[in-house]
Short mmCIF file of C-alpha atoms and ligand atoms in Angstrom, two decimals:
data_model
loop_
_atom_site.label_atom_id
_atom_site.label_comp_id
_atom_site.label_asym_id
_atom_site.label_seq_id
_atom_site.Cartn_x
_atom_site.Cartn_y
_atom_site.Cartn_z
CA UNK A 1 -7.73 86.16 -11.71
CA UNK A 2 -7.89 82.26 -14.06
CA UNK A 3 -9.58 82.49 -16.97
CA UNK A 4 -11.57 79.62 -17.58
CA UNK A 5 -10.55 77.34 -20.74
CA UNK A 6 -12.96 77.10 -23.67
CA UNK A 7 -15.21 74.21 -24.17
CA UNK A 8 -13.81 73.99 -28.44
CA UNK A 9 -9.72 74.08 -26.32
CA UNK A 10 -10.93 71.83 -23.89
CA UNK A 11 -13.03 68.99 -26.81
CA UNK A 12 -10.46 69.60 -28.61
CA UNK A 13 -7.45 68.61 -27.35
CA UNK A 14 -9.78 65.38 -26.08
CA UNK A 15 -10.17 64.66 -29.62
CA UNK A 16 -5.69 64.78 -30.06
CA UNK A 17 -4.90 63.53 -27.36
CA UNK A 18 -5.75 59.61 -29.12
CA UNK A 19 -3.55 60.47 -32.11
CA UNK A 20 -0.99 62.34 -30.95
CA UNK A 21 -0.06 59.20 -28.41
CA UNK A 22 -0.42 57.42 -32.28
CA UNK A 23 2.50 59.62 -33.36
CA UNK A 24 4.71 60.02 -30.58
CA UNK A 25 4.68 55.67 -30.36
CA UNK A 26 5.53 55.66 -34.95
CA UNK A 27 8.33 58.21 -33.46
CA UNK A 28 10.27 55.59 -31.53
CA UNK A 29 9.64 52.43 -33.09
CA UNK A 30 10.72 54.76 -35.28
CA UNK A 31 13.99 55.71 -33.79
CA UNK A 32 13.57 52.05 -32.31
CA UNK A 33 14.04 50.50 -36.31
CA UNK A 34 15.64 53.43 -37.55
CA UNK A 35 19.64 50.94 -37.59
CA UNK A 36 20.58 49.85 -40.61
CA UNK A 37 23.04 47.27 -40.45
CA UNK A 38 22.39 46.13 -44.14
CA UNK A 39 26.07 48.13 -44.44
CA UNK A 40 27.56 44.87 -42.83
CA UNK A 41 26.40 43.04 -46.16
CA UNK A 42 27.53 44.92 -48.59
CA UNK A 43 29.93 43.91 -50.89
CA UNK A 44 31.40 47.09 -51.14
CA UNK A 45 34.36 48.94 -48.88
CA UNK A 46 32.46 51.26 -47.22
CA UNK A 47 33.86 55.12 -46.00
CA UNK A 48 32.15 56.85 -43.22
CA UNK A 49 33.45 60.71 -42.79
CA UNK A 50 32.86 60.90 -38.33
CA UNK A 51 34.33 63.60 -37.71
CA UNK A 52 35.78 66.00 -39.85
CA UNK A 53 37.46 68.85 -37.32
CA UNK A 54 39.64 69.57 -34.88
CA UNK A 55 40.42 70.53 -31.38
CA UNK A 56 38.83 73.70 -32.40
CA UNK A 57 35.05 74.14 -31.22
CA UNK A 58 32.76 73.88 -34.34
CA UNK A 59 29.07 73.10 -33.68
CA UNK A 60 29.24 71.39 -37.96
CA UNK A 61 31.87 69.09 -36.42
CA UNK A 62 33.28 66.15 -34.47
CA UNK A 63 36.63 65.66 -34.22
CA UNK A 64 38.75 63.50 -36.08
CA UNK A 65 37.39 59.94 -36.74
CA UNK A 66 37.40 57.79 -40.30
CA UNK A 67 34.60 54.93 -40.34
CA UNK A 68 36.16 51.49 -42.39
CA UNK A 69 33.33 48.93 -42.49
CA UNK A 70 34.01 46.28 -45.31
CA UNK A 71 33.38 42.38 -44.69
CA UNK A 72 31.38 42.59 -42.31
CA UNK A 73 33.95 44.64 -39.52
CA UNK A 74 33.15 48.35 -38.55
CA UNK A 75 36.58 49.80 -37.52
CA UNK A 76 36.83 53.94 -36.55
CA UNK A 77 40.26 55.28 -36.82
CA UNK A 78 40.12 57.54 -34.52
CA UNK A 79 37.01 58.70 -31.51
CA UNK A 80 38.13 62.51 -31.02
CA UNK A 81 35.37 64.18 -29.13
CA UNK A 82 32.27 63.89 -30.24
CA UNK A 83 32.28 61.50 -32.43
CA UNK A 84 30.32 59.00 -31.14
CA UNK A 85 27.16 60.79 -31.86
CA UNK A 86 27.81 61.27 -35.15
CA UNK A 87 27.91 57.59 -35.92
CA UNK A 88 25.02 57.12 -33.65
CA UNK A 89 23.32 59.48 -35.38
CA UNK A 90 23.84 58.50 -39.59
CA UNK A 91 22.04 54.89 -38.08
CA UNK A 92 24.32 53.24 -38.77
CA UNK A 93 24.77 49.32 -36.86
CA UNK A 94 26.89 50.49 -33.24
CA UNK A 95 26.85 47.87 -31.22
CA UNK A 96 28.69 45.96 -33.63
CA UNK A 97 32.09 48.11 -33.66
CA UNK A 98 34.66 45.37 -32.70
CA UNK A 99 37.73 47.49 -33.69
CA UNK A 100 39.40 51.33 -33.11
CA UNK A 101 42.32 52.11 -34.54
CA UNK A 102 44.91 54.87 -32.67
CA UNK A 103 46.94 57.41 -35.36
CA UNK A 104 48.46 59.04 -32.10
CA UNK A 105 47.52 59.84 -28.29
CA UNK A 106 46.44 63.99 -28.90
CA UNK A 107 42.90 64.13 -27.02
CA UNK A 108 40.79 65.09 -30.18
CA UNK A 109 41.90 61.32 -31.57
CA UNK A 110 41.18 60.27 -28.50
CA UNK A 111 38.29 62.17 -25.76
CA UNK A 112 35.47 60.10 -28.05
CA UNK A 113 37.11 56.36 -27.02
CA UNK A 114 35.16 55.81 -23.51
CA UNK A 115 32.38 56.57 -25.29
CA UNK A 116 32.49 54.02 -28.08
CA UNK A 117 33.87 51.96 -25.88
CA UNK A 118 30.90 51.77 -23.96
CA UNK A 119 28.12 52.72 -26.18
CA UNK A 120 28.87 50.32 -28.49
CA UNK A 121 28.85 47.48 -25.07
CA UNK A 122 25.58 49.32 -24.60
CA UNK A 123 24.60 48.73 -28.04
CA UNK A 124 24.87 44.69 -28.57
CA UNK A 125 28.49 44.70 -28.45
CA UNK A 126 29.78 41.30 -27.96
CA UNK A 127 32.91 41.11 -27.04
CA UNK A 128 35.14 43.37 -26.01
CA UNK A 129 36.38 46.15 -28.24
CA UNK A 130 40.31 45.73 -29.40
CA UNK A 131 42.32 49.18 -29.95
CA UNK A 132 45.15 48.38 -32.30
CA UNK A 133 47.77 51.53 -32.24
CA UNK A 134 51.05 51.89 -31.67
CA UNK A 135 53.18 52.21 -28.45
CA UNK A 136 50.87 54.15 -25.47
CA UNK A 137 48.15 52.91 -26.78
CA UNK A 138 47.59 49.48 -24.09
CA UNK A 139 47.90 53.10 -21.85
CA UNK A 140 45.30 54.82 -23.31
CA UNK A 141 42.78 52.17 -23.24
CA UNK A 142 44.48 51.56 -19.83
CA UNK A 143 43.24 54.85 -18.29
CA UNK A 144 39.28 54.98 -19.92
CA UNK A 145 39.15 51.64 -18.42
CA UNK A 146 39.59 53.19 -15.19
CA UNK A 147 37.72 56.27 -15.28
CA UNK A 148 35.05 53.86 -16.58
CA UNK A 149 34.84 51.57 -13.98
CA UNK A 150 32.07 52.75 -11.87
CA UNK A 151 29.91 52.83 -15.22
CA UNK A 152 30.65 49.51 -16.28
CA UNK A 153 29.51 47.82 -12.50
CA UNK A 154 26.68 49.76 -11.93
CA UNK A 155 25.43 48.98 -15.49
CA UNK A 156 26.29 45.16 -15.09
CA UNK A 157 23.92 45.43 -11.29
CA UNK A 158 21.32 47.70 -12.86
CA UNK A 159 20.37 45.21 -15.60
CA UNK A 160 21.83 42.01 -15.54
CA UNK A 161 24.54 40.30 -16.72
CA UNK A 162 22.32 38.50 -18.93
CA UNK A 163 21.26 41.76 -20.47
CA UNK A 164 24.95 43.27 -19.96
CA UNK A 165 27.28 40.69 -20.00
CA UNK A 166 30.68 42.16 -18.28
CA UNK A 167 32.68 39.53 -20.02
CA UNK A 168 32.09 41.71 -23.23
CA UNK A 169 32.20 45.72 -21.73
CA UNK A 170 35.07 47.53 -22.20
CA UNK A 171 38.51 47.27 -24.84
CA UNK A 172 41.87 44.60 -24.88
CA UNK A 173 44.62 47.16 -26.11
CA UNK A 174 46.46 45.81 -28.54
CA UNK A 175 49.88 47.72 -28.54
CA UNK A 176 51.77 46.47 -32.71
CA UNK A 177 55.08 47.50 -32.87
CA UNK A 178 56.75 50.32 -35.26
CA UNK A 179 57.20 49.51 -39.29
CA UNK A 180 60.88 49.34 -39.90
CA UNK A 181 61.68 52.44 -42.65
CA UNK A 182 58.70 52.59 -44.99
CA UNK A 183 57.41 48.79 -44.70
CA UNK A 184 54.05 48.36 -43.04
CA UNK A 185 52.52 46.40 -40.27
CA UNK A 186 50.38 44.20 -40.76
CA UNK A 187 47.42 45.02 -38.61
CA UNK A 188 44.90 42.38 -39.13
CA UNK A 189 43.80 40.65 -42.04
CA UNK A 190 40.28 39.02 -41.38
CA UNK A 191 36.65 38.41 -43.80
CA UNK A 192 38.87 39.89 -46.15
CA UNK A 193 39.38 43.00 -44.92
CA UNK A 194 43.90 43.79 -44.98
CA UNK A 195 44.28 47.08 -42.43
CA UNK A 196 48.21 47.27 -42.63
CA UNK A 197 50.60 50.48 -40.76
CA UNK A 198 52.70 52.81 -41.45
CA UNK A 199 54.46 55.94 -40.32
CA UNK A 200 53.90 59.51 -40.47
CA UNK A 201 55.51 63.32 -39.50
CA UNK A 202 53.48 64.69 -36.62
CA UNK A 203 57.06 65.13 -34.97
CA UNK A 204 57.37 66.26 -32.52
CA UNK A 205 55.49 63.97 -31.81
CA UNK A 206 55.93 60.38 -31.49
CA UNK A 207 54.33 57.40 -32.28
CA UNK A 208 52.26 58.11 -35.25
CA UNK A 209 50.75 56.21 -37.42
CA UNK A 210 48.26 56.24 -40.61
CA UNK A 211 46.35 53.10 -41.43
CA UNK A 212 45.81 50.96 -45.04
CA UNK A 213 42.73 49.24 -46.13
CA UNK A 214 42.66 46.73 -48.56
CA UNK A 215 39.06 44.59 -49.72
CA UNK A 216 37.88 42.94 -52.77
CA UNK A 217 40.41 44.85 -55.58
CA UNK A 218 39.71 48.35 -53.66
CA UNK A 219 41.78 50.56 -50.74
CA UNK A 220 41.26 53.85 -48.59
CA UNK A 221 44.11 55.18 -47.18
CA UNK A 222 43.85 57.72 -43.77
CA UNK A 223 46.30 60.02 -43.24
CA UNK A 224 46.27 60.21 -39.14
CA UNK A 225 46.83 64.08 -38.36
CA UNK A 226 50.81 64.51 -40.89
CA UNK A 227 52.38 66.99 -42.87
CA UNK A 228 54.40 66.14 -46.03
CA UNK A 229 54.90 63.31 -45.68
CA UNK A 230 56.59 61.42 -48.40
CA UNK A 231 55.90 57.71 -46.67
CA UNK A 232 52.72 58.09 -46.23
CA UNK A 233 52.67 58.86 -50.49
CA UNK A 234 54.82 55.60 -50.58
CA UNK A 235 51.94 53.23 -48.14
CA UNK A 236 48.84 55.18 -50.40
CA UNK A 237 49.91 53.86 -54.02
CA UNK A 238 47.37 53.60 -56.45
CA UNK A 239 44.79 53.55 -53.20
CA UNK A 240 41.25 54.86 -54.35
CA UNK A 241 40.87 56.95 -51.48
CA UNK A 242 42.74 58.72 -49.66
CA UNK A 243 41.38 60.10 -46.31
CA UNK A 244 44.19 63.07 -45.94
CA UNK A 245 44.03 66.09 -42.89
CA UNK A 246 44.13 69.60 -44.16
CA UNK A 247 45.50 72.91 -42.26
CA UNK A 248 45.34 76.13 -44.20
CA UNK A 249 48.83 77.66 -43.09
CA UNK A 250 47.08 81.18 -44.42
CA UNK A 251 44.58 81.69 -42.61
CA UNK A 252 45.36 79.80 -39.06
CA UNK A 253 48.01 82.50 -39.74
CA UNK A 254 45.69 85.85 -40.45
CA UNK A 255 44.23 83.87 -36.70
CA UNK A 256 47.55 83.79 -35.24
CA UNK A 257 48.00 87.86 -36.16
CA UNK A 258 45.12 89.03 -35.32
CA UNK A 259 45.47 87.92 -32.03
CA UNK A 260 48.56 89.63 -32.20
CA UNK A 261 46.51 92.19 -32.66
CA UNK A 262 44.45 91.69 -29.87
CA UNK A 263 47.06 91.12 -26.89
CA UNK A 264 45.65 87.82 -27.41
CA UNK A 265 50.36 86.30 -27.19
CA UNK A 266 48.49 82.32 -25.63
CA UNK A 267 46.38 82.26 -27.98
CA UNK A 268 49.23 84.18 -30.99
CA UNK A 269 51.98 81.33 -29.83
CA UNK A 270 49.58 78.61 -29.96
CA UNK A 271 48.38 79.24 -33.74
CA UNK A 272 51.36 79.70 -34.93
CA UNK A 273 52.78 76.77 -34.09
CA UNK A 274 50.97 74.30 -34.42
CA UNK A 275 51.07 74.20 -39.28
CA UNK A 276 54.05 72.96 -38.48
CA UNK A 277 53.07 69.86 -37.92
CA UNK A 278 49.91 70.18 -40.15
CA UNK A 279 49.52 68.99 -44.24
CA UNK A 280 48.02 72.21 -46.21
CA UNK A 281 45.44 71.44 -49.00
CA UNK A 282 48.04 71.94 -51.62
CA UNK A 283 50.97 69.69 -50.30
CA UNK A 284 47.59 66.67 -49.27
CA UNK A 285 46.89 67.28 -53.14
CA UNK A 286 50.81 66.63 -53.74
CA UNK A 287 50.57 62.86 -51.42
CA UNK A 288 47.48 62.48 -53.97
CA UNK A 289 49.45 62.69 -57.24
CA UNK A 290 52.57 61.83 -56.11
CA UNK A 291 50.47 58.47 -55.08
CA UNK A 292 48.09 57.98 -57.80
CA UNK A 293 45.11 58.18 -55.52
CA UNK A 294 42.12 58.58 -58.29
CA UNK A 295 39.91 60.55 -54.95
CA UNK A 296 41.92 62.92 -51.77
CA UNK A 297 39.32 63.25 -49.15
CA UNK A 298 39.89 66.28 -46.61
CA UNK A 299 39.15 66.15 -42.96
CA UNK A 300 40.74 67.56 -39.75
CA UNK A 301 39.90 70.52 -41.55
CA UNK A 302 41.80 73.63 -39.52
CA UNK A 303 39.97 76.11 -39.28
CA UNK A 304 36.60 74.57 -40.33
CA UNK A 305 35.45 76.79 -44.06
CA UNK A 306 32.15 78.28 -43.19
CA UNK A 307 30.76 79.27 -46.65
CA UNK A 308 31.80 78.10 -49.67
CA UNK A 309 33.94 81.77 -50.54
CA UNK A 310 36.22 80.29 -47.48
CA UNK A 311 35.68 76.91 -48.74
CA UNK A 312 37.42 77.62 -52.14
CA UNK A 313 39.23 79.74 -50.53
CA UNK A 314 40.77 77.00 -48.09
CA UNK A 315 41.72 74.12 -51.43
CA UNK A 316 42.97 77.52 -53.81
CA UNK A 317 46.20 75.58 -55.52
CA UNK A 318 44.47 72.70 -55.01
CA UNK A 319 43.21 72.49 -58.55
CA UNK A 320 46.80 72.89 -59.24
CA UNK A 321 48.42 69.78 -57.54
CA UNK A 322 46.05 67.15 -58.89
CA UNK A 323 43.62 66.61 -61.49
CA UNK A 324 41.62 63.29 -58.96
CA UNK A 325 38.73 63.70 -57.90
CA UNK A 326 38.19 66.36 -54.93
CA UNK A 327 36.44 65.55 -51.69
CA UNK A 328 35.83 68.51 -48.69
CA UNK A 329 35.64 66.88 -45.92
CA UNK A 330 32.00 66.97 -43.51
CA UNK A 331 30.11 64.85 -41.33
CA UNK A 332 28.09 62.20 -42.98
CA UNK A 333 29.93 62.24 -45.79
CA UNK A 334 30.32 57.98 -46.91
CA UNK A 335 31.78 56.78 -49.99
CA UNK A 336 31.22 53.19 -51.33
CA UNK A 337 34.07 51.64 -53.66
CA UNK A 338 31.85 48.52 -54.90
CA UNK A 339 34.26 45.47 -55.46
CA UNK A 340 36.65 45.80 -58.38
ZN1 ZN B 1 48.20 65.55 -34.02
ZN1 ZN B 2 44.31 65.85 -34.59
#
């Protein structure tokens, strides 16, 4: 038996309907206007952490991604899985991303390259996305182009050339020669933003590089994946901000022991292998000290500390090694360096 709806509920629903519609419309307008394009006009060298996690799943952290915005350019260092969503939700002008710089080809650094390429085109990017990186970059870009070829075709056919120009779709690989020794390879110099690439130490993974950005007297260095690297310290000399990866060997070691106790030998082996080609938080701090960096930002956190106690453990030894400012990175964090 169905009960009749009380009259006052019907009246209230009818009265509320126009108000509800207005609320929904306002929300839609707000969403359409939320993008903050003013970051492209700023005179500052700006950094946004678009992924501070690792290959380990984490609801609060995307995998590797650091955005640098300066001189009207919007550049990503790596595009790890989940990072595109972080950028989009940060209300950044994602249709203006004009370059991605790859540090190496581990999946946690390239997994969202297809999304970065496609979604920035949908958001209005006017030319193919430039993807810079060491030898091997062209193969990665070609692979994503193949995987997304049907998608490009659908969108052009569905919305028309005017709205979705095929000429702006996809990415173009700009493979750079590996720097000789401690030297740095120029990546580009545009509108006052100078980018260079240098070798880091992620053995047995080769090539592996980091990037330095100089703009208006300020500088930012992004390490990529590396164990403690003297060449990184040399190339980070005097930087304002060093965004450095960090893996806590003690915490990962405990995870390996726990896996072994549970009979998960394969998991224990994998966990035991990874500390060898990453830097500990204290080692990242030593690099920051040796390079004379003003501010160290830790990213690519393994394991990502979930609470204040774990954050304390993660940073143990850092203050002894380095007396500059230290920030444990979180997705969406922003840093702004005014011109000097
Ligand atoms: Zn890696
Ligand atoms: Zn990684």
